[in-house]
Amino acid sequence: MSSTFGTLLKVSTFGESHCRGVGAVVDGFPPRFPLTEEDIQPQLDRRRPGQSIVTTARNEQDKVTILSGTENGLTLGTPIGLFVANKDQRPDDYKELSRIPRPSHADYSYQMKYGIRAASGGGRSSARETIGRVAAGAIAEKFLADTYGIGIISWVHSVANIIAPEFSTREISRKDVDATDVRCPDKATADAMTKAIIEAREANNSLGGIVSCRCTGVPAGWGEPVFDKLEALLAQAMMSLPATKGFEIGSGFSGTRMSGLEHNDRFVQKGECLGTLTNHSGGIQGGISNGEPILFHIAFKPPATIGTPQETADFDGNDVILEAKGRHDPCVVPRAVPIVETMAALVLADLALRQKSRC
Amino acid sequence: MSSTFGTLLKVSTFGESHCRGVGAVVDGFPPRFPLTEEDIQPQLDRRRPGQSIVTTARNEQDKVTILSGTENGLTLGTPIGLFVANKDQRPDDYKELSRIPRPSHADYSYQMKYGIRAASGGGRSSARETIGRVAAGAIAEKFLADTYGIGIISWVHSVANIIAPEFSTREISRKDVDATDVRCPDKATADAMTKAIIEAREANNSLGGIVSCRCTGVPAGWGEPVFDKLEALLAQAMMSLPATKGFEIGSGFSGTRMSGLEHNDRFVQKGECLGTLTNHSGGIQGGISNGEPILFHIAFKPPATIGTPQETADFDGNDVILEAKGRHDPCVVPRAVPIVETMAALVLADLALRQKSRC
Amino acid sequence: MSSTFGTLLKVSTFGESHCRGVGAVVDGFPPRFPLTEEDIQPQLDRRRPGQSIVTTARNEQDKVTILSGTENGLTLGTPIGLFVANKDQRPDDYKELSRIPRPSHADYSYQMKYGIRAASGGGRSSARETIGRVAAGAIAEKFLADTYGIGIISWVHSVANIIAPEFSTREISRKDVDATDVRCPDKATADAMTKAIIEAREANNSLGGIVSCRCTGVPAGWGEPVFDKLEALLAQAMMSLPATKGFEIGSGFSGTRMSGLEHNDRFVQKGECLGTLTNHSGGIQGGISNGEPILFHIAFKPPATIGTPQETADFDGNDVILEAKGRHDPCVVPRAVPIVETMAALVLADLALRQKSRC
Amino acid sequence: MSSTFGTLLKVSTFGESHCRGVGAVVDGFPPRFPLTEEDIQPQLDRRRPGQSIVTTARNEQDKVTILSGTENGLTLGTPIGLFVANKDQRPDDYKELSRIPRPSHADYSYQMKYGIRAASGGGRSSARETIGRVAAGAIAEKFLADTYGIGIISWVHSVANIIAPEFSTREISRKDVDATDVRCPDKATADAMTKAIIEAREANNSLGGIVSCRCTGVPAGWGEPVFDKLEALLAQAMMSLPATKGFEIGSGFSGTRMSGLEHNDRFVQKGECLGTLTNHSGGIQGGISNGEPILFHIAFKPPATIGTPQETADFDGNDVILEAKGRHDPCVVPRAVPIVETMAALVLADLALRQKSRC
């Protein structure tokens, strides 16, 4: 288990799906910064289950408490303790799973690693684990916005085969994103996605999708080659989220089909700095931000827990039919949007502090 | 700059393209392990420039010296110092670049980050930086092979639009991969790739491509959720390589277009353990290896340095035409094959030691 | 702020003296280990204020709650969240301190570092910060005792000029230590110490002292040269405690007055291994445990907060007379005993896991 | 083995006493800094063996080569590779040691930890290991001096029972220290020390001693509570040096015999900041520098290797008489002076960068 992330801004998360609660300790956050629960709650609200027709029915309010690290609404520079209680637990839903590992879930690999696993829910592999990240990342977002004017915005780019128009270079706000339950800023596409997700749920099936993210206002110079290049840390951060299968920066896999002449981003004067005419680099060159928007995409697989009975094997190797209970999202991408944003913020804020040490 | 990687097996690399040399310190490697330069050199030979018609003409023998950490051909458990001298340097090729940042290269972002950059070659952003990784990773490969029987094999999956048949589940050896200069195990595809690369070079252009990698024999239980999940560290490792734009584990982006019912890997008895009938998970569930082969893909962009004159701006923002000199690969994927393998070995060996601490 | 300690067993503490509470996240603890609050509470009880006539009057029960990481009384291998609420807070005691930094306290240096500091109590520099360490270390103690039969015992060696007989090689138990409020196992010395402490308190003054610690049953082979030598990590751990001014291993400073011939610990057969006839090394050679008891001493200064009016300067440099309020220990060493033991346990448990990765 | 030190300024050392050489990689050093071998060599010259009548006869020039990280005499911000060749090796001196572990040396504990050890010399436990630290630390010293005007000076405070007058508050220079071979700035004391050391060597014996260190010009605000407090990292750094047995900051162990009223450092106006009238705190309060000089002492034991035949046991437990050969210092403190200075510089420079990230 390795639940600490970051070099100077260090986040340590804790909590399983069915213990007393989940949370995080944020160490290294700058002092004298206005911070209250109200700064954190909005992203937790966007992440929480039961918020719309396309998400799981588990009902958690996920109200955050700041345990330490602030006084009179200002950060002290000391560790910020964050806690969210678990409330709506139904351990009985998971009884059968003690002997049958769910296909493509973490039951089997956790059992092989630890020789034990949480008896109910996904334990530490549950999406509830991301609450600590989101709470911590919401603080990082505020730091980045207030200090550098950085804006981070994610949206649903695709659900299964339903693909939104390209928004990477268009001005959109979180309000635009949240205008639909599915968090795709194109209304027509969003409607099709919603319909597909509801159909999948009704068919006891699930769907995957792609989340896009854009970070604007990131100054040139962030990223620590060679192992902590900006895209490398973003990749680690995103691929550490449950259900992710792929990460692309800038042109990504489609960039492999371009020639160098097409792919190269020509420099031009932009204000007082250089900028680039195109942005196939995704705002990063040599592992370091170049001042252009950071652009990336993350692939989320269809959730493993589905209502349809599945042929599989129990821990003893016997063929069995598994009929899963529990409450799960038919498609995780709408709720993944704030998770992606806050994880990106954790990466950027840590690299901001590391670059400051050099100035 | 952050040039150290790993928690228990810690690799610190050093060296630019035009200094005395490049190398690495490997700390935490297990004691009493047979190790000489002969164990390391083969992967450096596969990585070295000038090895075939599809690679750069820079001529370096890249002979490695073990500076410390072994005695009488056995490791002592102490840091293993590794060094490779730089020899064929032509700093004159880079004179013009002092005032013009190369498009999609690291000149501009390094300058913005450090306020200085190596005057010739790519400095630390050059592919020569990977020599330290490859030397260190070759040691890790040997540890994994001898201790666990793990086999790691990479090959070129695509060059531009030329895509090889699927080899993820086929038995292939490094000999099969090396049968062609381009390191695609399918002869017909390889011929087409070679032709395309030579044409691109003659056209003063460059091409991208995709490298695939498969690791077999990895025991169930490796990977440290939540931030050091196996796929998260592989993603960091691969996205820290020069020219990478994307990473996929298992089904990757195509997995987003499958339903849960299609994507789920049904468990079946395999020998004394459970295995899965399909492997959309890519050998990892919940961030932990499940005993199935680890499968992943990495996107490499077309090299930024091309012979064609390019419209761009100098550091002062003036429009200029850049005609790059220097010696560069028209396509990096053939030489990326051993780099990907050895980076994967570094990730796996570190996680192997971390899991051993738990047993 | 750097509130995370350890490489494989990683402890992140949080909390100030006057926020909602204090605690820790313990990551990397082995799975399948019996653990409940009852395993942790005894050391917190030995640490808590208000327990005897020689300690501060602040009254805190310091009951610990396990927030995560266990199920049915067994550890899951996931992060163990630990929390203790702050209850008896009297912020009014600290009003004057907003403009006067207490001599030899952390007010001035915290203000210079962070540009802000907790308005009441010592904030993060308060001894309450050690609660997270003690709770985490109590878990580590249990792991060491159950797995290796390691016993860790600390006692008060001196208060001011009152020095106990040498107990380093005598069999003593925690019960012996706790037989007196002052935690010196020699009754006559303890009585003299108690008297001196009470006199110091009545004189509005404070006293320093030395705590000794012995760890028995530590197998040969723990410690990670060169920077994480066993004595180096013990020194860091102990010197990170509030009020510490010195650390000695084995012969310590007195060893500098011995010749090599006197100081060398002659090897002899002991059971199936080698042992040493003397133990000037303090159980460590070359930074690695040698199987003999680990012996060390820690110097604690007299507490800075005293009732006597003191001439000093306010933040603006004006000469002032400070009359401190607040509730404080007249001598910290009795309560330091469990803190030293649990910090030693954190060091040893982390090194145990690191050595296991090598076997 | 854990041979990496530091968070932002990260030093990784390598090399044993009888391999090709020793060195270090310094990662995270600031860019655009003048640096050549001439900046590093002086401290290596002060550390090297064979320099005077009070040191070992092993003859090594210890010339350093910068392998990477600079160009045209300026740092690039990339890892600085440093290398010193081993030349005067006499492995035959160590033949007998293959079966007899030297008392109070690291032979036994290394063998128990790694199951192998360097056949000649102390391997990684040899004082030659400190060359990498000194080379790296010399760079850190230059950074601290040029950027902050920090001066670091160590001297020999005692050899056995011969104790120098107190120099902690007196102005002395490295030239004063180097005026005598033994590096004690008081000529009469130095003469007595030299005599004692020569007598000990002639008697095939060895002596211990205490090294003092003072760092002036350190700004208030350095140190990262709670685990990376300034004195905690200094303690780790010093106790990671070969042969150290104790560490004191400020009043140290003698501070335990003072009352709070005596010990407290009264604040007074000094220039534009506050300072303290006394400095029992040793320049650190709450783990953070307060602007006063940092003062500490380190205890070094008498070297374990002595010419006198010693009764001990071989690895099989048989009683034997060991007559050690090899060339060793009769007292390490004169050569420890530059090692202590450079290790202090590594601690301070890392904390400087960490504090800069907060400004």
mmCIF file of N, CA and C in Angstrom, chain B residues 192-222:
data_model
loop_
_atom_site.group_PDB
_atom_site.id
_atom_site.type_symbol
_atom_site.label_atom_id
_atom_site.label_comp_id
_atom_site.label_asym_id
_atom_site.label_seq_id
_atom_site.Cartn_x
_atom_site.Cartn_y
_atom_site.Cartn_z
ATOM 1 N N ALA B 192 7.635 -2.888 -44.777
ATOM 2 C CA ALA B 192 6.888 -1.663 -45.098
ATOM 3 C C ALA B 192 7.299 -0.525 -44.173
ATOM 4 N N MET B 193 7.498 -0.861 -42.895
ATOM 5 C CA MET B 193 7.923 0.166 -41.933
ATOM 6 C C MET B 193 9.297 0.715 -42.307
ATOM 7 N N THR B 194 10.221 -0.174 -42.616
ATOM 8 C CA THR B 194 11.576 0.250 -42.976
ATOM 9 C C THR B 194 11.537 1.189 -44.174
ATOM 10 N N LYS B 195 10.773 0.791 -45.156
ATOM 11 C CA LYS B 195 10.631 1.616 -46.361
ATOM 12 C C LYS B 195 10.094 3.012 -46.001
ATOM 13 N N ALA B 196 9.075 3.031 -45.161
ATOM 14 C CA ALA B 196 8.471 4.313 -44.776
ATOM 15 C C ALA B 196 9.465 5.185 -44.015
ATOM 16 N N ILE B 197 10.235 4.568 -43.153
ATOM 17 C CA ILE B 197 11.199 5.342 -42.364
ATOM 18 C C ILE B 197 12.284 5.926 -43.266
ATOM 19 N N ILE B 198 12.778 5.113 -44.192
ATOM 20 C CA ILE B 198 13.831 5.601 -45.089
ATOM 21 C C ILE B 198 13.282 6.732 -45.972
ATOM 22 N N GLU B 199 12.068 6.564 -46.445
ATOM 23 C CA GLU B 199 11.448 7.632 -47.237
ATOM 24 C C GLU B 199 11.298 8.913 -46.426
ATOM 25 N N ALA B 200 10.900 8.755 -45.173
ATOM 26 C CA ALA B 200 10.740 9.940 -44.320
ATOM 27 C C ALA B 200 12.092 10.641 -44.145
ATOM 28 N N ARG B 201 13.128 9.856 -43.908
ATOM 29 C CA ARG B 201 14.448 10.478 -43.732
ATOM 30 C C ARG B 201 14.873 11.210 -45.005
ATOM 31 N N GLU B 202 14.649 10.555 -46.124
ATOM 32 C CA GLU B 202 15.035 11.189 -47.382
ATOM 33 C C GLU B 202 14.225 12.456 -47.633
ATOM 34 N N ALA B 203 13.021 12.468 -47.122
ATOM 35 C CA ALA B 203 12.175 13.662 -47.261
ATOM 36 C C ALA B 203 12.436 14.673 -46.142
ATOM 37 N N ASN B 204 13.526 14.445 -45.366
ATOM 38 C CA ASN B 204 13.824 15.326 -44.217
ATOM 39 C C ASN B 204 12.640 15.438 -43.274
ATOM 40 N N ASN B 205 11.975 14.322 -43.105
ATOM 41 C CA ASN B 205 10.815 14.282 -42.231
ATOM 42 C C ASN B 205 10.999 13.154 -41.205
ATOM 43 N N SER B 206 10.028 12.912 -40.385
ATOM 44 C CA SER B 206 10.155 11.868 -39.365
ATOM 45 C C SER B 206 8.806 11.225 -39.134
ATOM 46 N N LEU B 207 8.805 10.048 -38.471
ATOM 47 C CA LEU B 207 7.579 9.290 -38.251
ATOM 48 C C LEU B 207 7.454 8.851 -36.794
ATOM 49 N N GLY B 208 6.219 8.717 -36.354
ATOM 50 C CA GLY B 208 5.953 8.182 -35.018
ATOM 51 C C GLY B 208 5.577 6.719 -35.075
ATOM 52 N N GLY B 209 5.206 6.191 -33.930
ATOM 53 C CA GLY B 209 4.820 4.788 -33.891
ATOM 54 C C GLY B 209 4.456 4.345 -32.489
ATOM 55 N N ILE B 210 4.040 3.095 -32.425
ATOM 56 C CA ILE B 210 3.607 2.514 -31.146
ATOM 57 C C ILE B 210 4.473 1.306 -30.815
ATOM 58 N N VAL B 211 4.926 1.244 -29.562
ATOM 59 C CA VAL B 211 5.669 0.086 -29.072
ATOM 60 C C VAL B 211 4.767 -0.690 -28.127
ATOM 61 N N SER B 212 4.741 -1.994 -28.281
ATOM 62 C CA SER B 212 3.984 -2.855 -27.373
ATOM 63 C C SER B 212 4.940 -3.569 -26.440
ATOM 64 N N CYS B 213 4.441 -3.959 -25.287
ATOM 65 C CA CYS B 213 5.283 -4.678 -24.336
ATOM 66 C C CYS B 213 4.455 -5.703 -23.585
ATOM 67 N N ARG B 214 5.056 -6.863 -23.361
ATOM 68 C CA ARG B 214 4.402 -7.927 -22.601
ATOM 69 C C ARG B 214 5.370 -8.474 -21.561
ATOM 70 N N CYS B 215 4.896 -8.569 -20.331
ATOM 71 C CA CYS B 215 5.712 -9.133 -19.252
ATOM 72 C C CYS B 215 5.026 -10.398 -18.759
ATOM 73 N N THR B 216 5.684 -11.517 -18.912
ATOM 74 C CA THR B 216 5.091 -12.795 -18.503
ATOM 75 C C THR B 216 5.793 -13.331 -17.268
ATOM 76 N N GLY B 217 5.051 -14.083 -16.487
ATOM 77 C CA GLY B 217 5.631 -14.695 -15.291
ATOM 78 C C GLY B 217 5.580 -13.815 -14.057
ATOM 79 N N VAL B 218 4.926 -12.664 -14.162
ATOM 80 C CA VAL B 218 4.805 -11.780 -12.998
ATOM 81 C C VAL B 218 3.816 -12.404 -12.008
ATOM 82 N N PRO B 219 4.243 -12.684 -10.786
ATOM 83 C CA PRO B 219 3.329 -13.299 -9.823
ATOM 84 C C PRO B 219 2.181 -12.360 -9.476
ATOM 85 N N ALA B 220 1.069 -12.909 -9.072
ATOM 86 C CA ALA B 220 -0.031 -12.081 -8.556
ATOM 87 C C ALA B 220 0.426 -11.386 -7.284
ATOM 88 N N GLY B 221 0.028 -10.125 -7.123
ATOM 89 C CA GLY B 221 0.299 -9.433 -5.862
ATOM 90 C C GLY B 221 1.239 -8.248 -5.955
ATOM 91 N N TRP B 222 1.747 -7.928 -7.142
ATOM 92 C CA TRP B 222 2.678 -6.791 -7.241
ATOM 93 C C TRP B 222 1.921 -5.516 -7.604
#
